[in-house]
Amino acid sequence: MPSEPAPSTNEREFILAALRENTRLDGRALDAYRPISLTFGNDYGTADVRLGKTRVLAKISCEVATPYPDRKFDGIFTITTELSPLASPAFEVGRQDTPELLLSRLLEKTIRRSGALDTESLCLVAGQKCFHLRATLHVLDADGNLVDASCLALIAALLHFRRPDIEVHGEDVTVFDPREREPVCLTIQHRPFCVSFSYYHAGEVMVQDATLLEEQCREGEVVVSMNRFGEVAQVAKYGGPPVDGLSVLGCMSAALERVKGFDKMVTEKLKEDEKRRDAGGLMAELSAENERPVEGGDRVML
Amino acid sequence: MPLDSSSYSLAQFSTQAAADGSSYLEMGQTKIICTVNGPQESKRGGGSRDQSNAARIETDISIAGFSGVDRKRHGRGDKRTQEMQHTVSSAFSSTLFTHLFPHSTIAIAIHVLSQDGSLLAACLNAATLALVDAGVPMSDYVVACTTGSTASYASNDEEADPLLDLNGLEEQELPFLTVGTSGGEDKVNVLIMETRVQMGRLEAMISVGLDGCKQIRGILDDIVREHGKKALNSRVN
């Protein structure tokens, strides 16, 4: 089993001693993130997140499939995580080990179980046809904090994705080509983001956005997922040395601040991307949606 | 809210003669057998390659097909089970004195016979008992319980007390979390929550959970001491 070479004792001691004095190797504050860049691809539903040297690419695709017999009114949504040797020599192809297991479980809990995506809206004909939405995550470079980067990429990609427009007459479904009708957005009910905290010195020092080296030296981690309204989707602290109950609660409030920042950034980037695509006001022409009355204006009752 | 201690009366030691340590635990209708083997030479990959300077903790959870309401096969590859295995392993990694047993493995095997909520908590409690029975040195028990929040955020009822030790039906309906402690009263060792809940409610939930852990700790401690007394008496006579 290949694994990342462990940091030398000197290196570890140095990092731990520095952290005791609230200093990190790269000079960041303990609660600071590395510079984040979020870019969207030319296709709908691709998001590329860079967090320092960590880089994650999320791609959403969809196809028409048969729903699960026990969930007739729901579409199918699957999240696949790919940790390939491309990202780090510690990852092997097709072999599921703990980091990959935890990453996929955390994303599953954060996004799927918390109901971020309205899967009912993916249903076409109950029990017969639905959209199968696949989210694939490719980790291109791993330098710590894969969970936060992956979650950010996934949420951004879901918000960016457009599925083909459809028309249902009885049991006949017409799926329109993007050239015939402008694709439509997914129904996202809330936007949860993951924030992970690595702790050192029995929970006295909490660090956000740890690099790979810092992750190798840490005692344990606490991963919090929440949306900007303070709804916690998931909390995970898998063992490790015990920490104070209060510092766990401290993580929550720190996570809320961070999540608000993430949410704002994603909104801004999406707006930028929309502007870039909407050269010459083309979108308004292409949209098949009826104009909605402006908020605060007279409501038209149908 | 006091825990119904009668539901824990069925915690037994040394139920499996073949294992180094074993326990049987019932938390309500959740029933678990846990066996511990080790510290022993690693089976996987041969002992010669295991050059670590601390014992590795390997957990294996098998959930019986008949344990739930509907018969379901739980494969080993089930991600949820694997996550629980990882949680149990790492929860004990900080309390067991693994550094005393280099190049070796402590194998925890958990068999879930019946599940009705608080599964992870029951697994941790049963594993603690089995590890005590196996005589693995540890700094403290790992004890865990679940807490659920009754008042929905919408009703804005901040006064409502969180529930302690949920059963299967409650777990399906309410937001809940599993909290595990070791090494001190309000030290959180394990904290797993998978359901959506407003941030403001977590504080009450965690503190009630920690309080519950304290009670369970007392119950487990009584059982351990009782067993110790019995073992001593049988030696004397």
XYZ file of C-alpha atoms in Angstrom:
539
model
C 0.000 0.000 0.000
C 1.732 3.170 -1.088
C 1.373 6.106 1.192
C 2.548 9.638 1.366
C 5.969 9.787 3.040
C 5.468 10.852 6.627
C 7.103 14.120 7.623
C 10.356 13.733 9.507
C 10.392 14.066 13.265
C 12.168 17.433 13.051
C 9.632 18.756 10.602
C 6.737 17.579 12.722
C 8.184 19.039 15.904
C 8.779 22.337 14.149
C 5.239 22.567 12.831
C 3.754 21.669 16.207
C 5.980 24.122 18.063
C 5.086 26.861 15.595
C 1.376 26.110 15.963
C 1.682 26.426 19.705
C 2.754 29.996 19.038
C -0.165 30.445 16.621
C 2.097 30.517 13.595
C 1.772 28.484 10.452
C 4.469 27.567 7.997
C 3.005 29.673 5.214
C 2.371 32.647 7.481
C -1.411 32.444 7.368
C -3.604 33.133 10.343
C -4.991 29.951 11.941
C -8.445 30.596 10.541
C -7.340 31.800 7.108
C -7.830 29.961 3.870
C -5.353 29.773 1.068
C -6.367 31.817 -1.982
C -9.434 30.208 -3.562
C -10.093 30.333 -7.262
C -13.301 29.098 -8.801
C -13.650 28.894 -12.559
C -16.377 27.431 -14.709
C -15.783 25.515 -17.910
C -17.318 26.202 -21.286
C -19.844 23.428 -20.732
C -22.564 23.827 -18.176
C -21.864 21.965 -14.965
C -18.084 22.012 -14.749
C -16.385 23.777 -11.914
C -12.699 23.933 -11.171
C -11.692 24.872 -7.653
C -8.168 25.668 -6.599
C -7.338 26.028 -2.990
C -3.655 26.830 -2.837
C -2.088 23.840 -4.538
C -5.151 21.635 -4.086
C -7.192 21.399 -7.253
C -10.537 19.701 -7.752
C -12.667 19.465 -10.868
C -16.371 18.700 -10.602
C -18.434 17.666 -13.595
C -22.183 17.145 -13.659
C -23.908 15.134 -16.341
C -27.372 13.748 -16.720
C -29.272 11.150 -18.687
C -32.764 9.685 -18.721
C -33.093 6.523 -16.652
C -35.643 4.413 -14.805
C -36.170 5.450 -11.171
C -35.604 3.035 -8.312
C -38.759 0.978 -7.691
C -38.931 2.086 -4.049
C -38.529 5.762 -4.969
C -40.911 6.249 -7.854
C -41.240 9.992 -7.562
C -37.557 10.761 -7.187
C -34.847 11.186 -9.739
C -31.460 9.602 -9.164
C -28.495 11.602 -7.955
C -25.109 9.982 -7.509
C -21.823 11.452 -6.414
C -18.623 9.740 -7.509
C -15.247 10.687 -6.173
C -12.113 9.832 -8.049
C -8.816 9.966 -6.252
C -6.332 8.999 -8.918
C -2.545 8.732 -8.762
C -2.602 11.991 -10.712
C -3.262 13.843 -7.477
C -0.842 12.078 -5.201
C 1.273 8.913 -5.302
C -0.646 7.760 -2.223
C -3.793 7.138 -4.266
C -4.241 3.969 -6.259
C -6.607 3.362 -9.138
C -9.775 1.473 -8.291
C -8.823 0.901 -4.707
C -11.081 2.322 -2.079
C -9.248 3.339 1.011
C -10.120 5.432 4.005
C -9.519 8.944 2.606
C -11.724 8.263 -0.392
C -14.375 6.585 1.740
C -14.528 9.526 4.125
C -14.554 12.078 1.316
C -17.439 10.419 -0.473
C -19.381 9.850 2.747
C -18.952 13.447 3.844
C -20.112 14.776 0.486
C -22.987 12.347 0.472
C -24.105 13.482 3.909
C -23.561 17.159 3.174
C -25.281 17.360 -0.172
C -27.479 14.338 -0.681
C -28.805 13.586 2.776
C -29.390 17.223 3.624
C -31.606 17.500 0.550
C -29.628 20.239 -1.191
C -30.833 18.992 -4.548
C -34.554 18.540 -5.001
C -34.565 15.061 -6.509
C -38.325 15.120 -7.011
C -37.855 17.759 -9.683
C -35.792 15.235 -11.648
C -38.776 12.909 -12.010
C -40.322 12.851 -15.486
C -42.956 10.095 -15.417
C -43.544 8.546 -11.993
C -42.049 5.070 -11.785
C -40.928 5.076 -15.409
C -38.646 7.890 -16.381
C -36.448 10.251 -14.471
C -33.201 12.075 -14.850
C -30.129 10.386 -13.467
C -27.814 13.146 -12.381
C -24.195 12.196 -11.943
C -21.668 14.325 -10.179
C -18.100 13.229 -10.717
C -15.274 14.726 -8.746
C -11.751 14.520 -10.016
C -9.053 15.455 -7.593
C -6.283 16.794 -9.778
C -3.863 17.827 -7.084
C -3.994 16.990 -3.401
C -2.357 19.364 -0.983
C -4.691 19.035 1.958
C -8.275 19.999 2.663
C -9.798 17.945 -0.132
C -13.173 17.890 1.588
C -13.762 21.646 1.562
C -12.488 22.047 -1.984
C -14.568 19.132 -3.265
C -17.740 20.343 -1.604
C -17.259 23.846 -2.947
C -16.636 22.514 -6.459
C -19.656 20.253 -6.272
C -22.073 22.927 -5.106
C -20.737 25.391 -7.671
C -21.070 22.815 -10.434
C -24.628 21.938 -9.401
C -25.602 25.590 -9.473
C -23.928 26.061 -12.824
C -25.438 22.969 -14.434
C -28.391 23.177 -16.819
C -30.408 20.114 -17.665
C -32.180 19.692 -21.009
C -35.689 21.103 -21.100
C -38.483 18.573 -21.324
C -42.126 18.384 -22.209
C -44.444 15.682 -20.882
C -47.710 14.710 -22.569
C -49.291 11.829 -20.708
C -46.553 9.251 -20.809
C -44.656 10.707 -23.750
C -41.610 12.658 -22.822
C -39.768 14.925 -25.206
C -36.265 15.864 -24.203
C -35.166 18.941 -26.102
C -31.721 19.375 -27.494
C -29.924 22.423 -26.104
C -30.115 23.923 -29.611
C -33.895 23.624 -29.657
C -34.589 24.939 -26.221
C -32.406 26.626 -23.690
C -31.533 24.139 -20.892
C -32.919 24.843 -17.435
C -31.362 25.157 -13.977
C -31.641 22.496 -11.298
C -33.728 23.087 -8.198
C -31.225 23.651 -5.406
C -32.922 24.031 -2.053
C -29.982 25.197 -0.027
C -26.240 25.444 -0.424
C -24.297 23.568 2.211
C -20.517 23.945 2.353
C -17.983 21.909 4.284
C -15.486 23.536 6.592
C -12.885 21.279 8.176
C -10.888 22.068 11.258
C -7.690 20.270 12.142
C -6.732 20.345 15.765
C -3.446 20.128 17.594
C -2.292 20.049 21.212
C -5.440 18.309 22.485
C -7.813 20.704 20.788
C -6.166 23.899 21.985
C -5.162 24.940 18.494
C -7.812 24.763 15.776
C -6.673 25.313 12.233
C -8.794 25.854 9.142
C -7.758 24.750 5.672
C -4.759 22.622 6.655
C -2.202 21.797 4.006
C -1.120 18.212 3.436
C 1.827 18.626 5.786
C -0.357 20.077 8.501
C -2.869 17.275 7.993
C -0.159 14.691 8.493
C 0.815 16.249 11.806
C -2.669 16.824 13.194
C -4.258 14.923 16.028
C -7.719 14.857 14.550
C -10.285 16.804 12.604
C -13.791 18.127 12.894
C -15.751 18.569 9.674
C -18.787 20.841 9.812
C -21.184 21.350 6.913
C -23.748 24.093 6.982
C -25.509 26.615 4.817
C -25.447 30.360 5.207
C -28.598 30.324 7.325
C -26.788 28.384 10.022
C -28.501 25.091 9.303
C -25.968 22.391 10.060
C -26.165 19.576 7.534
C -23.555 17.344 9.039
C -20.932 17.246 11.768
C -18.240 14.618 11.870
C -15.544 14.054 14.401
C -14.309 10.515 13.964
C -12.469 9.805 17.181
C -9.010 11.132 17.713
C -8.019 12.725 21.008
C -11.017 14.203 22.820
C -11.588 17.947 22.620
C -13.617 20.285 24.755
C -17.334 20.471 23.988
C -17.064 24.235 23.844
C -14.356 24.266 21.201
C -16.591 22.093 19.011
C -19.274 24.742 19.359
C -16.636 27.365 18.554
C -16.058 25.489 15.285
C -19.724 25.922 14.426
C -19.714 29.686 14.646
C -16.385 29.912 12.803
C -17.819 27.660 10.105
C -20.856 29.894 9.702
C -18.684 32.916 8.935
C -16.647 30.904 6.459
C -19.724 29.448 4.770
C -21.199 32.909 4.272
C -18.001 33.856 2.464
C -18.149 30.747 0.276
C -21.773 31.392 -0.578
C -21.074 34.973 -1.573
C -18.113 33.972 -3.676
C -20.072 31.295 -5.546
C -22.934 33.728 -6.210
C -20.537 36.344 -7.572
C -18.667 33.898 -9.763
C -21.919 32.519 -11.170
C -23.060 36.020 -12.006
C -19.761 36.746 -13.741
C -20.025 33.564 -15.745
C -23.584 34.363 -16.735
C -22.532 37.777 -17.933
C -19.740 36.232 -19.970
C -22.182 33.844 -21.657
C -24.804 36.465 -22.219
C -22.927 38.330 -24.936
C -25.260 40.846 -26.528
C -28.269 39.961 -24.360
C -28.770 36.629 -26.107
C -30.133 34.830 -23.045
C -33.286 36.870 -22.819
C -34.114 35.880 -26.408
C -33.399 32.208 -25.838
C -35.271 31.822 -22.577
C -38.456 29.811 -22.866
C -39.656 30.976 -19.475
C -42.485 33.428 -19.193
C -41.648 36.748 -17.678
C -42.426 36.795 -14.018
C -43.820 39.872 -12.405
C -41.120 41.817 -10.624
C -41.089 41.325 -6.885
C -43.065 44.030 -5.177
C -44.985 44.789 -8.365
C -48.539 43.772 -9.125
C -49.012 40.058 -8.938
C -50.755 38.473 -11.861
C -53.091 35.789 -10.646
C -53.463 32.887 -13.037
C -34.281 13.058 31.983
C -32.852 9.950 33.637
C -31.775 7.125 31.428
C -33.751 3.966 31.828
C -30.980 1.950 33.366
C -32.969 -1.258 33.098
C -32.396 -1.211 29.370
C -28.701 -1.615 30.078
C -29.080 -4.437 32.549
C -28.318 -6.831 29.764
C -24.681 -5.977 29.435
C -22.563 -9.043 29.905
C -18.909 -9.851 29.961
C -16.975 -12.771 28.535
C -19.829 -14.185 26.553
C -17.583 -15.731 23.906
C -15.011 -18.143 25.257
C -12.884 -18.213 22.120
C -12.161 -14.513 22.012
C -9.706 -12.650 24.231
C -12.472 -10.354 25.305
C -16.161 -10.194 24.545
C -19.338 -8.491 25.565
C -23.039 -8.541 24.879
C -24.907 -5.276 25.126
C -28.534 -4.357 24.803
C -29.572 -0.751 24.529
C -33.319 -1.076 24.250
C -33.906 -3.240 21.205
C -30.431 -2.671 19.826
C -28.477 -5.830 20.553
C -24.813 -6.268 19.938
C -22.144 -8.902 20.457
C -18.612 -7.620 20.423
C -15.447 -9.700 20.483
C -11.896 -8.479 20.779
C -8.816 -10.386 19.737
C -5.389 -9.120 20.484
C -3.077 -7.452 20.816
C -1.683 -10.035 18.461
C 0.566 -10.330 15.457
C -0.999 -8.802 12.364
C -2.634 -11.374 10.182
C -2.849 -9.229 7.109
C 0.295 -8.895 5.056
C 2.442 -10.893 7.474
C 3.931 -9.599 10.687
C 7.304 -8.831 9.184
C 6.016 -5.916 7.147
C 4.252 -4.243 10.021
C 6.946 -1.903 11.214
C 4.674 0.525 13.041
C 5.562 1.406 16.600
C 1.988 1.232 17.870
C -0.750 -1.353 17.672
C -3.246 -0.975 14.869
C -6.921 -1.137 15.742
C -9.009 -2.964 13.186
C -12.763 -2.924 13.467
C -15.143 -5.135 11.608
C -18.861 -4.537 11.878
C -21.271 -7.071 10.507
C -24.929 -6.252 10.527
C -27.131 -9.323 10.468
C -29.728 -9.501 7.717
C -32.472 -10.077 10.273
C -31.470 -7.175 12.483
C -33.727 -4.544 10.980
C -37.444 -4.257 10.353
C -37.145 -5.498 6.796
C -34.717 -8.221 5.891
C -31.819 -6.678 4.092
C -28.413 -7.932 3.176
C -25.710 -5.619 4.419
C -22.605 -6.145 2.352
C -19.178 -5.548 3.766
C -18.661 -2.868 1.160
C -21.492 -0.735 2.470
C -20.039 2.737 2.886
C -22.070 3.529 5.972
C -20.769 0.433 7.732
C -17.227 1.187 6.652
C -17.548 4.678 8.031
C -18.738 3.259 11.361
C -15.789 0.875 11.410
C -13.462 3.790 10.884
C -15.193 5.756 13.628
C -14.879 2.941 16.159
C -11.215 2.358 15.288
C -10.223 5.975 15.593
C -12.322 6.572 18.694
C -10.266 3.988 20.541
C -6.946 4.993 19.019
C -6.597 7.823 21.522
C -7.704 5.986 24.660
C -6.024 2.602 24.232
C -2.326 2.454 25.051
C -1.436 1.220 21.604
C 2.181 2.308 21.960
C 2.738 -0.609 24.340
C 2.175 -3.108 21.548
C 4.283 -2.302 18.502
C 3.922 -4.419 15.344
C 0.575 -5.784 16.439
C -3.129 -5.551 15.847
C -6.128 -5.269 18.098
C -9.105 -6.680 16.237
C -12.586 -5.608 17.273
C -15.427 -7.587 15.733
C -18.911 -6.247 16.228
C -22.000 -8.252 15.358
C -25.266 -6.381 15.264
C -28.075 -8.807 16.053
C -30.890 -6.325 16.287
C -30.970 -2.641 15.528
C -33.358 -0.089 16.881
C -31.535 3.212 16.940
C -28.330 4.434 18.598
C -26.358 1.875 16.630
C -23.017 3.659 16.632
C -23.357 4.510 20.326
C -24.125 0.898 21.179
C -21.157 -0.301 19.103
C -18.800 2.017 20.991
C -20.166 1.004 24.394
C -20.011 -2.705 23.582
C -16.460 -2.339 22.254
C -15.405 -0.578 25.471
C -16.694 -3.498 27.554
C -15.055 -6.083 25.309
C -11.727 -4.234 25.394
C -11.879 -4.090 29.197
C -12.592 -7.807 29.217
C -9.648 -8.434 26.900
C -7.441 -6.546 29.332
C -6.202 -4.007 26.824
C -4.781 -1.108 28.839
C -6.708 2.101 28.340
C -6.809 5.536 29.891
C -10.577 5.781 30.011
C -13.796 4.241 28.786
C -15.236 5.458 25.523
C -18.944 5.878 26.123
C -21.475 7.214 23.669
C -25.157 8.013 23.377
C -27.518 9.766 20.997
C -29.533 12.921 21.494
C -32.337 14.225 19.360
C -33.968 17.592 19.089
C -37.743 17.614 19.405
C -38.761 21.173 18.802
C -38.545 22.064 15.172
C -36.859 25.315 14.357
C -40.065 26.645 12.857
C -41.994 26.357 16.108
C -39.276 28.435 17.784
C -39.682 26.491 20.975
C -36.296 26.970 22.541
C -37.432 25.631 25.873
C -38.008 22.058 24.753
C -35.476 19.597 26.126
C -33.542 17.426 23.719
C -34.278 13.719 23.842
C -31.686 11.281 25.088
C -30.978 7.786 23.767
C -33.227 7.576 20.709
C -34.827 4.457 19.324
C -35.162 3.596 15.655
C -38.458 5.369 15.056
C -37.296 8.530 16.778
C -34.120 8.498 14.726
C -36.118 8.432 11.535
C -38.200 11.430 12.513
C -35.946 13.721 14.508
C -32.616 15.412 13.922
C -30.130 13.586 16.126
C -26.466 13.237 16.849
C -24.189 10.650 18.398
C -21.761 11.968 20.967
C -19.014 9.924 22.578
C -16.765 10.946 25.428
C -13.557 9.799 27.007
C -11.025 11.304 29.343
C -13.066 13.877 31.185
C -16.535 15.114 31.653
C -17.090 17.457 28.767
C -14.494 16.085 26.413
C -15.924 15.099 23.066
C -14.258 12.120 21.477
C -16.782 11.220 18.791
C -19.404 13.511 17.351
C -21.414 12.392 14.351
C -24.489 14.143 13.065
C -26.138 13.362 9.759
C -29.418 15.225 9.891
C -30.164 18.877 9.270
C -30.562 20.971 12.385
C -30.344 24.642 13.246
C -26.997 25.650 14.740
C -28.564 27.122 17.876
C -29.978 23.780 18.908
C -26.654 21.969 18.839
C -25.376 23.376 22.099
C -28.280 21.965 24.086
C -28.073 18.678 22.217
C -24.370 18.248 22.877
C -24.639 19.154 26.540
C -27.535 16.747 27.092
C -25.534 14.119 25.200
C -22.508 14.651 27.426
C -24.740 14.337 30.457
C -26.145 11.080 29.086
C -22.639 9.783 28.493
C -21.861 10.451 32.143
C -24.801 8.282 33.163
C -23.877 5.476 30.789
C -20.321 5.666 32.049
C -21.624 5.032 35.547
C -23.639 2.055 34.348
C -20.703 0.539 32.443
C -18.394 1.158 35.389
C -20.771 -0.677 37.733
C -20.857 -3.624 35.366
C -17.078 -3.718 35.104
C -16.633 -3.537 38.883
C -19.281 -6.195 39.467
C -17.511 -8.465 37.024
C -14.174 -7.741 38.650
C -15.532 -8.651 42.066
C -16.940 -11.903 40.741
C -13.662 -12.773 39.071
C -11.762 -12.052 42.284
C -14.107 -14.122 44.399
C -13.837 -17.088 42.088
C -10.050 -16.916 42.417
C -10.178 -16.780 46.206
C -12.516 -19.707 46.609
